[in-house]
CSV table of C-alpha atoms and ligand atoms in Angstrom, one decimal:
chain,number,residue,atom,x,y,z
E,1,MET,CA,24.3,43.3,46.2
E,2,SER,CA,20.9,43.1,47.6
E,3,VAL,CA,19.4,40.0,49.6
E,4,ASN,CA,15.9,39.6,51.0
E,5,PHE,CA,15.4,36.3,52.6
E,6,PHE,CA,12.9,35.0,55.2
E,7,LEU,CA,12.3,31.7,56.4
E,8,PRO,CA,11.0,31.3,59.9
E,9,THR,CA,10.8,27.3,59.9
E,10,ARG,CA,13.1,25.3,61.8
E,11,ILE,CA,14.5,22.5,59.8
E,12,LEU,CA,15.7,19.2,61.3
E,13,LEU,CA,16.9,17.0,58.5
E,14,ASP,CA,18.4,13.8,59.7
E,15,ASP,CA,18.3,10.0,59.3
E,16,ASP,CA,15.5,8.8,61.8
E,17,CYS,CA,15.0,12.5,62.8
E,18,VAL,CA,11.8,11.9,64.4
E,19,ARG,CA,13.2,9.4,66.9
E,20,LYS,CA,16.2,11.6,67.4
E,21,HIS,CA,14.3,14.6,68.4
E,22,ALA,CA,11.6,13.1,70.4
E,23,ALA,CA,11.4,16.3,72.7
E,24,VAL,CA,10.5,18.8,70.1
E,25,TRP,CA,6.8,17.9,70.3
E,26,LYS,CA,6.1,19.4,73.7
E,27,GLU,CA,6.3,23.2,72.8
E,28,PHE,CA,3.3,22.6,70.7
E,29,GLY,CA,0.7,21.5,73.2
E,30,LYS,CA,-1.1,18.7,74.7
E,31,LYS,CA,-3.1,17.2,71.5
E,32,ALA,CA,-2.3,17.2,67.9
E,33,LEU,CA,-4.4,16.6,64.7
E,34,ILE,CA,-2.3,14.4,62.2
E,35,VAL,CA,-3.2,15.1,58.5
E,36,THR,CA,-2.3,12.5,56.1
E,37,GLY,CA,-3.4,10.8,52.9
E,38,LYS,CA,-5.3,7.6,52.6
E,39,HIS,CA,-2.5,5.0,52.5
E,40,SER,CA,1.2,6.0,52.3
E,41,ALA,CA,2.0,7.4,55.9
E,42,ARG,CA,0.9,4.1,57.1
E,43,ALA,CA,2.8,2.2,54.4
E,44,ASN,CA,6.2,4.2,54.7
E,45,GLY,CA,6.4,4.2,58.5
E,46,SER,CA,6.3,8.1,59.1
E,47,LEU,CA,2.9,7.8,61.0
E,48,GLN,CA,4.1,5.2,63.4
E,49,ASP,CA,7.1,7.2,64.1
E,50,VAL,CA,5.2,10.2,64.8
E,51,THR,CA,2.5,8.6,67.0
E,52,ASP,CA,5.3,6.6,68.9
E,53,ALA,CA,7.0,10.1,69.5
E,54,LEU,CA,3.7,11.5,70.5
E,55,ASN,CA,2.9,8.6,72.9
E,56,ALA,CA,6.2,8.6,74.5
E,57,GLN,CA,5.9,12.4,75.4
E,58,GLY,CA,2.3,11.9,76.6
E,59,ILE,CA,0.8,14.0,73.7
E,60,GLY,CA,-2.7,13.0,72.6
E,61,TYR,CA,-3.8,12.9,68.9
E,62,ALA,CA,-6.6,12.5,66.3
E,63,ILE,CA,-6.1,11.5,62.9
E,64,PHE,CA,-7.6,13.1,59.7
E,65,ASP,CA,-6.4,10.5,57.0
E,66,ARG,CA,-8.9,11.5,54.3
E,67,VAL,CA,-6.7,14.0,52.4
E,68,GLU,CA,-7.2,13.8,48.5
E,69,THR,CA,-4.5,14.4,46.2
E,70,ASN,CA,-4.7,18.0,44.9
E,71,PRO,CA,-7.0,18.7,48.0
E,72,SER,CA,-10.0,20.7,47.4
E,73,ILE,CA,-11.6,23.5,49.5
E,74,ALA,CA,-14.3,21.0,50.7
E,75,ASN,CA,-11.7,18.5,51.6
E,76,VAL,CA,-9.6,21.1,53.9
E,77,ARG,CA,-13.1,22.4,55.5
E,78,GLU,CA,-13.7,18.7,56.4
E,79,GLY,CA,-10.3,18.6,58.3
E,80,ALA,CA,-11.0,21.9,59.8
E,81,ALA,CA,-14.3,20.8,61.3
E,82,PHE,CA,-12.5,17.7,62.5
E,83,ALA,CA,-9.8,19.7,64.1
E,84,LYS,CA,-12.3,22.0,66.1
E,85,GLU,CA,-14.4,18.8,67.1
E,86,ASN,CA,-11.1,17.4,68.5
E,87,HIS,CA,-10.0,20.5,70.3
E,88,VAL,CA,-6.4,20.1,69.1
E,89,ASP,CA,-3.5,22.5,70.0
E,90,PHE,CA,-1.5,21.9,66.9
E,91,VAL,CA,-1.4,20.3,63.4
E,92,ILE,CA,1.2,17.7,61.9
E,93,GLY,CA,1.1,17.1,58.2
E,94,ILE,CA,2.6,14.0,56.9
E,95,GLY,CA,2.9,13.2,53.1
E,96,GLY,CA,3.4,14.6,50.0
E,97,GLY,CA,2.6,18.2,48.9
E,98,SER,CA,-1.2,17.3,49.3
E,99,PRO,CA,-1.3,16.5,52.9
E,100,MET,CA,1.2,19.1,53.8
E,101,ASP,CA,-0.9,22.0,51.9
E,102,ALA,CA,-4.1,20.6,53.5
E,103,ALA,CA,-2.5,20.7,57.1
E,104,LYS,CA,-1.7,24.5,56.2
E,105,ALA,CA,-5.2,25.3,55.3
E,106,ILE,CA,-6.8,23.1,58.1
E,107,ALA,CA,-4.6,24.9,60.8
E,108,LEU,CA,-5.8,28.4,59.3
E,109,LEU,CA,-9.5,27.3,59.0
E,110,ALA,CA,-9.5,25.9,62.4
E,111,CYS,CA,-8.8,29.1,63.9
E,112,GLN,CA,-10.6,31.7,61.3
E,113,ASP,CA,-13.9,31.7,59.5
E,114,LEU,CA,-12.9,32.5,56.0
E,115,ALA,CA,-15.4,32.2,53.1
E,116,ASP,CA,-14.0,30.7,49.9
E,117,GLU,CA,-12.8,33.9,48.4
E,118,ALA,CA,-11.1,35.2,51.6
E,119,LEU,CA,-9.4,31.9,52.1
E,120,PHE,CA,-7.0,32.9,49.2
E,121,THR,CA,-6.8,36.6,49.9
E,122,GLY,CA,-7.4,37.3,53.4
E,123,PRO,CA,-7.6,39.5,55.3
E,124,TYR,CA,-6.5,37.1,57.9
E,125,THR,CA,-6.0,37.6,61.7
E,126,LYS,CA,-3.0,36.1,63.3
E,127,ASP,CA,-4.6,33.1,64.7
E,128,ILE,CA,-3.4,29.8,63.3
E,129,LEU,CA,-2.7,26.4,64.9
E,130,PRO,CA,1.1,25.8,65.1
E,131,LEU,CA,2.3,23.3,62.1
E,132,VAL,CA,4.8,20.7,61.9
E,133,LEU,CA,5.4,19.2,58.6
E,134,LEU,CA,7.1,15.7,57.4
E,135,PRO,CA,7.4,15.3,53.8
E,136,THR,CA,7.1,11.7,52.3
E,137,THR,CA,7.8,13.0,48.7
E,138,ALA,CA,10.9,14.8,47.4
E,139,GLY,CA,9.5,17.5,45.3
E,140,THR,CA,7.2,20.0,46.7
E,141,GLY,CA,9.3,21.8,49.6
E,142,SER,CA,6.0,22.5,51.1
E,143,GLU,CA,7.6,21.7,54.4
E,144,VAL,CA,9.5,25.2,54.1
E,145,THR,CA,7.0,27.4,52.2
E,146,GLN,CA,4.2,29.8,53.1
E,147,TYR,CA,1.9,28.4,50.3
E,148,SER,CA,-1.1,26.1,50.4
E,149,ILE,CA,-2.4,25.0,47.0
E,150,LEU,CA,-5.8,24.0,46.8
E,151,THR,CA,-8.1,22.8,43.8
E,152,ASN,CA,-10.3,25.8,43.2
E,153,ASP,CA,-13.3,25.0,41.0
E,154,LYS,CA,-14.6,28.4,40.7
E,155,ALA,CA,-11.4,29.3,39.0
E,156,GLN,CA,-11.2,26.0,37.2
E,157,SER,CA,-7.6,25.7,38.4
E,158,LYS,CA,-5.3,25.6,41.5
E,159,THR,CA,-5.2,28.7,43.6
E,160,SER,CA,-2.5,29.3,46.5
E,161,ILE,CA,-3.0,30.7,49.9
E,162,ALA,CA,0.4,32.7,50.1
E,163,ASN,CA,1.0,34.0,53.5
E,164,PRO,CA,3.8,33.9,56.1
E,165,LEU,CA,1.2,32.9,58.6
E,166,ILE,CA,1.2,29.4,57.2
E,167,PHE,CA,4.8,28.8,57.3
E,168,PRO,CA,5.5,25.7,59.4
E,169,LYS,CA,7.0,26.2,62.9
E,170,LEU,CA,9.1,22.8,62.0
E,171,ALA,CA,10.0,20.7,59.3
E,172,LEU,CA,11.3,17.1,60.0
E,173,ILE,CA,12.7,15.8,56.9
E,174,ASP,CA,13.9,12.2,56.8
E,175,ALA,CA,14.6,10.5,53.4
E,176,LYS,CA,13.8,7.0,54.6
E,177,TYR,CA,10.1,7.7,54.1
E,178,THR,CA,10.8,8.1,50.2
E,179,GLN,CA,12.4,4.7,49.8
E,180,GLY,CA,9.4,2.9,48.7
E,181,LEU,CA,8.2,5.8,46.5
E,182,PRO,CA,7.0,4.5,43.2
E,183,LEU,CA,9.4,5.4,40.2
E,184,ARG,CA,6.9,7.6,38.4
E,185,THR,CA,6.2,9.6,41.5
E,186,THR,CA,9.7,9.8,42.3
E,187,ILE,CA,10.4,11.3,38.7
E,188,HIS,CA,7.3,13.5,38.7
E,189,THR,CA,8.2,15.1,42.3
E,190,ALA,CA,12.0,15.4,41.5
E,191,ILE,CA,10.9,17.3,38.5
E,192,ASP,CA,8.6,19.6,40.5
E,193,ALA,CA,11.6,20.4,42.8
E,194,LEU,CA,13.7,21.1,39.8
E,195,SER,CA,11.1,23.4,38.3
E,196,HIS,CA,10.9,25.3,41.5
E,197,SER,CA,14.7,26.0,41.7
E,198,ILE,CA,14.8,27.0,37.8
E,199,GLU,CA,11.7,29.1,37.9
E,200,GLY,CA,12.8,30.7,41.2
E,201,SER,CA,16.1,31.4,39.9
E,202,LEU,CA,15.0,32.8,36.7
E,203,SER,CA,12.4,34.9,38.2
E,204,LYS,CA,12.4,38.8,38.8
E,205,ARG,CA,12.5,38.3,42.6
E,206,SER,CA,15.8,36.1,42.9
E,207,ASN,CA,18.9,37.4,44.4
E,208,ALA,CA,22.2,36.1,45.2
E,209,LEU,CA,21.5,33.9,48.2
E,210,VAL,CA,18.3,32.3,46.4
E,211,ASP,CA,20.6,31.5,43.5
E,212,LEU,CA,23.1,29.8,45.6
E,213,LEU,CA,20.3,27.6,46.9
E,214,ALA,CA,18.6,27.1,43.5
E,215,GLU,CA,21.9,26.2,41.9
E,216,GLU,CA,22.8,23.6,44.5
E,217,SER,CA,19.4,22.2,44.1
E,218,VAL,CA,19.5,21.7,40.3
E,219,ARG,CA,23.2,20.6,40.5
E,220,LEU,CA,22.0,17.7,42.9
E,221,ILE,CA,19.0,16.7,41.0
E,222,ALA,CA,20.7,16.7,37.6
E,223,ALA,CA,23.4,14.5,39.1
E,224,HIS,CA,20.5,11.9,39.5
E,225,PHE,CA,19.0,12.2,35.9
E,226,ASP,CA,20.5,9.0,34.9
E,227,ASP,CA,19.6,7.2,38.1
E,228,LEU,CA,16.0,8.3,37.8
E,229,ILE,CA,15.8,7.0,33.9
E,230,HIS,CA,17.3,3.9,34.7
E,231,ASP,CA,15.6,3.2,38.1
E,232,ARG,CA,18.5,2.6,40.3
E,233,LEU,CA,18.0,5.1,43.1
E,234,ASP,CA,19.8,4.0,46.3
E,235,ALA,CA,19.5,5.6,49.7
E,236,LYS,CA,22.0,8.2,49.0
E,237,ALA,CA,20.2,9.5,46.0
E,238,ARG,CA,17.0,9.5,48.2
E,239,ALA,CA,19.0,11.7,50.6
E,240,ASN,CA,20.1,14.1,47.9
E,241,LEU,CA,16.8,14.3,46.3
E,242,ILE,CA,14.8,15.1,49.5
E,243,TYR,CA,17.5,17.8,50.4
E,244,ALA,CA,17.2,19.3,47.0
E,245,SER,CA,13.5,19.6,47.2
E,246,MET,CA,13.8,21.2,50.6
E,247,LEU,CA,16.2,24.0,48.8
E,248,GLY,CA,13.7,24.4,46.2
E,249,GLY,CA,11.2,25.0,48.8
E,250,MET,CA,13.5,27.6,50.4
E,251,VAL,CA,13.9,29.1,46.8
E,252,ILE,CA,10.1,29.5,46.2
E,253,ALA,CA,9.4,30.8,49.4
E,254,GLN,CA,11.2,33.9,48.5
E,255,THR,CA,10.4,34.2,44.8
E,256,GLY,CA,7.2,32.3,44.3
E,257,THR,CA,7.0,30.3,41.0
E,258,THR,CA,6.3,31.5,37.5
E,259,ALA,CA,4.9,30.6,34.2
E,260,VAL,CA,5.7,26.9,34.3
E,261,HIS,CA,3.5,26.4,37.3
E,262,ALA,CA,0.9,28.8,36.0
E,263,MET,CA,0.5,26.8,32.9
E,264,GLY,CA,0.9,23.5,34.7
E,265,TYR,CA,-2.3,24.0,37.0
E,266,SER,CA,-4.7,23.5,33.8
E,267,LEU,CA,-3.0,20.2,32.9
E,268,THR,CA,-3.6,18.9,36.6
E,269,TYR,CA,-7.0,20.6,36.6
E,270,PHE,CA,-8.4,19.6,33.4
E,271,HIS,CA,-6.3,16.3,32.8
E,272,HIS,CA,-5.5,15.0,36.2
E,273,ILE,CA,-1.7,15.3,35.2
E,274,ASP,CA,0.6,14.8,38.4
E,275,HIS,CA,1.8,18.2,39.5
E,276,GLY,CA,5.5,17.7,39.1
E,277,ARG,CA,4.8,15.9,35.7
E,278,ALA,CA,2.8,18.8,34.4
E,279,ASN,CA,5.7,21.2,35.2
E,280,GLY,CA,8.1,18.8,33.6
E,281,LEU,CA,6.2,18.7,30.2
E,282,LEU,CA,6.4,22.5,30.0
E,283,LEU,CA,9.9,23.2,31.5
E,284,PRO,CA,12.0,22.9,28.2
E,285,ALA,CA,9.6,25.3,26.3
E,286,PHE,CA,9.9,27.7,29.0
E,287,LEU,CA,13.7,27.7,29.1
E,288,ALA,CA,13.6,28.0,25.2
E,289,PHE,CA,11.3,30.9,25.4
E,290,LEU,CA,13.4,32.7,27.9
E,291,GLU,CA,16.6,32.0,26.1
E,292,ASN,CA,15.3,34.1,23.2
E,293,GLU,CA,15.7,37.2,25.3
E,294,LYS,CA,17.7,36.3,28.2
E,295,PRO,CA,20.2,33.7,27.0
E,296,GLU,CA,22.8,34.0,29.8
E,297,PRO,CA,20.9,32.9,32.9
E,298,VAL,CA,19.4,30.1,30.9
E,299,HIS,CA,23.0,28.9,29.7
E,300,HIS,CA,24.1,29.0,33.4
E,301,MET,CA,21.3,26.7,34.3
E,302,LEU,CA,22.1,24.4,31.5
E,303,GLU,CA,25.7,24.5,32.4
E,304,ILE,CA,24.8,23.5,36.0
E,305,MET,CA,23.1,20.3,34.7
E,306,GLY,CA,25.8,19.5,32.4
E,307,LEU,CA,23.7,20.0,29.4
E,308,ALA,CA,24.9,21.6,26.0
E,309,ASN,CA,21.6,23.3,25.0
E,310,THR,CA,17.9,23.4,25.5
E,311,ALA,CA,17.4,20.6,23.2
E,312,ALA,CA,19.7,18.5,25.1
E,313,PHE,CA,17.3,19.3,28.1
E,314,ARG,CA,14.3,18.5,26.2
E,315,ASP,CA,15.7,15.1,25.4
E,316,VAL,CA,16.6,14.4,29.2
E,317,ILE,CA,13.1,15.5,30.0
E,318,ASP,CA,11.4,13.3,27.4
E,319,ARG,CA,13.5,10.3,28.6
E,320,LEU,CA,12.2,11.0,32.2
E,321,LEU,CA,8.5,11.5,31.4
E,322,GLY,CA,7.9,9.0,28.5
E,323,GLU,CA,4.9,9.3,26.2
E,324,LYS,CA,3.1,12.3,26.4
E,325,GLU,CA,-0.8,13.2,27.0
E,326,THR,CA,-3.0,14.4,23.8
E,327,ILE,CA,-4.3,17.8,24.3
E,328,THR,CA,-6.1,19.6,21.7
E,329,ASP,CA,-5.4,23.0,20.2
E,330,GLU,CA,-8.7,24.3,21.6
E,331,GLU,CA,-7.6,23.5,24.9
E,332,PHE,CA,-4.2,25.2,24.7
E,333,ARG,CA,-6.1,28.3,23.8
E,334,LYS,CA,-8.4,27.9,26.8
E,335,PHE,CA,-5.4,26.9,29.1
E,336,SER,CA,-3.4,30.0,28.0
E,337,GLY,CA,-6.4,32.4,28.8
E,338,ILE,CA,-6.4,30.8,32.3
E,339,ALA,CA,-2.5,30.9,32.8
E,340,ILE,CA,-2.1,34.6,31.9
E,341,GLN,CA,-4.4,35.5,34.7
E,342,ALA,CA,-2.4,33.7,37.4
E,343,LYS,CA,-0.7,35.9,40.0
E,344,ASN,CA,2.8,34.0,39.3
E,345,ILE,CA,3.0,35.1,35.7
E,346,PRO,CA,4.4,38.9,36.6
E,347,GLY,CA,7.4,37.2,38.3
E,348,CYS,CA,9.0,35.9,35.1
E,349,LEU,CA,12.1,37.4,34.1
E,350,VAL,CA,10.7,37.7,30.8
E,351,VAL,CA,6.8,38.2,31.2
E,352,PRO,CA,4.9,36.1,28.6
E,353,THR,CA,1.9,37.3,26.8
E,354,ALA,CA,-1.3,34.9,26.4
E,355,GLU,CA,0.2,34.0,22.9
E,356,ASN,CA,3.7,33.2,24.3
E,357,LEU,CA,2.1,30.8,26.6
E,358,TYR,CA,-0.1,29.2,23.8
E,359,GLN,CA,3.2,28.6,21.8
E,360,MET,CA,4.9,27.1,24.9
E,361,TYR,CA,1.9,24.6,25.3
E,362,VAL,CA,1.9,23.9,21.5
E,363,GLU,CA,5.7,23.2,21.5
E,364,SER,CA,5.6,21.2,24.7
E,365,PHE,CA,3.2,18.5,23.4
E,366,SER,CA,4.5,18.5,19.6
B,1,NAP,P1,0.9,14.2,46.6
B,1,NAP,O1,-0.4,14.6,45.9
B,1,NAP,O2,1.0,14.7,48.0
B,1,NAP,O3,0.9,12.5,46.8
B,1,NAP,C1,0.8,11.6,45.4
B,1,NAP,C2,0.9,10.3,45.7
B,1,NAP,O4,2.0,9.8,46.4
B,1,NAP,C3,-0.4,9.9,46.7
B,1,NAP,O5,-1.1,8.9,46.2
B,1,NAP,C4,0.3,9.5,47.9
B,1,NAP,O6,-0.5,8.6,48.6
B,1,NAP,C5,1.7,9.0,47.4
B,1,NAP,N1,2.6,9.0,48.3
B,1,NAP,C6,3.2,10.1,49.2
B,1,NAP,N2,4.3,9.8,49.7
B,1,NAP,C7,4.5,8.4,49.4
B,1,NAP,C8,5.6,7.6,49.7
B,1,NAP,N3,6.5,7.7,50.8
B,1,NAP,N4,5.6,6.3,49.5
B,1,NAP,C9,4.5,5.9,48.5
B,1,NAP,N5,3.4,6.8,47.8
B,1,NAP,C10,3.6,7.9,48.5
B,1,NAP,O7,1.9,14.4,45.7
B,1,NAP,P2,3.2,15.7,45.7
B,1,NAP,O8,3.7,15.7,44.2
B,1,NAP,O9,4.1,15.6,46.8
B,1,NAP,O10,2.3,17.1,46.0
B,1,NAP,C11,1.5,17.5,45.0
B,1,NAP,C12,0.8,18.6,45.6
B,1,NAP,O11,1.7,19.6,46.1
B,1,NAP,C13,-0.1,19.6,44.7
B,1,NAP,O12,-1.4,19.7,45.1
B,1,NAP,C14,0.6,20.6,44.4
B,1,NAP,O13,0.0,21.9,43.8
B,1,NAP,C15,1.2,21.1,45.7
B,1,NAP,N6,2.6,21.8,45.8
B,1,NAP,C16,2.7,22.7,46.8
B,1,NAP,C17,3.6,23.6,47.0
B,1,NAP,C18,4.0,24.4,48.2
B,1,NAP,O14,4.9,25.3,48.2
B,1,NAP,N7,2.9,24.5,49.1
B,1,NAP,C19,4.7,23.5,46.0
B,1,NAP,C20,4.5,22.2,45.0
B,1,NAP,C21,3.6,21.6,44.7
B,1,NAP,P3,-1.4,9.0,50.0
B,1,NAP,O15,-2.5,9.9,49.4
B,1,NAP,O16,-1.9,7.8,50.5
B,1,NAP,O17,-0.6,9.8,50.8
B,2,ZN,ZN1,5.4,22.7,42.3
């Protein structure tokens, strides 16, 4: 057996964890930059909990609440300039993947002058502001990953900063912030987490420990397929989903994502399809593609989900996602050409060709 596993993030997952662990902030400094989206952190109580905790510890803060969904390079540069103006010691990201990923890039750019190209490739110095992340969606697992995924207009896609430097120091995870998450976002983000665990486990970089986490994550999410379809998620279901999402993040922190994410980025970039939805639209065709050459691991995944075959999986995904978007054949050709160049393609258990990617796009929208 061979295991390779690295996760330097302290995880505190609990009901009311921000209040219960009020003392954790002190080690990070005297002033924080809080990075959020425009509305949700105020509406779901997470921002209030954090500012109450900081006030109680006598820690100052400035709030950058202008993170866009699928943040751009310009957006994180604006955040980094704000961090420098405010002379902060650490960064707290609160929100879905967009604010958490933005917080990572801001923490990096506040300490290092990196041109757009170098932002994604390095070389980096060791300088970065410490990061604390609080997820308010249950999908990306960004609170435990070394990835920050930004909209990259030059590549007409989404590109990741992928470096251990941007692992958060601390993840504070409380499902209560996701209680009011709209059903569509809940479904799309749950499928994102499912995709992380499936892609990670069905990648060349997986190992026994990664599989353990991936399988538990897939099992938990699949157990709530019906609740998601029928909109009957209770607090227990929300808790399971945010835990499963964290597990999915731990998986891709080891393996990276593969073809589904590589293909999904074009659907988000060109059609503004939510990240998790984009992955969900493509996941059944990906499993069918892999099944041709590597049936056993695919059948194992289906078994964990309690599904008989890839057709049954496609049926569940269709019910979760509803009516699909219309995309032209010409676009599928273009998107395949972009996706084949993505750095996550070679990690696939069966490495697809551009033609395979094109076929998967066609099958996904037929
Ligand atoms: P998101 O883009 O962060 O948020 C989507 C929407 O949900 C926003 O309108 C947001 O509002 C709202 N929202 C967030 N939390 C809410 C809550 N508790 N209640 C109500 N509304 C809430 O969505 P996401 O799917 O979580 O993140 C997607 C991003 O993560 C993409 O950029 C993707 O590439 C990235 N990602 C990163 C990783 C990684 O490892 N780093 C992995 C997968 C995906 P506000 O704008 O007002 O907050
Ligand atoms: Zn994802």
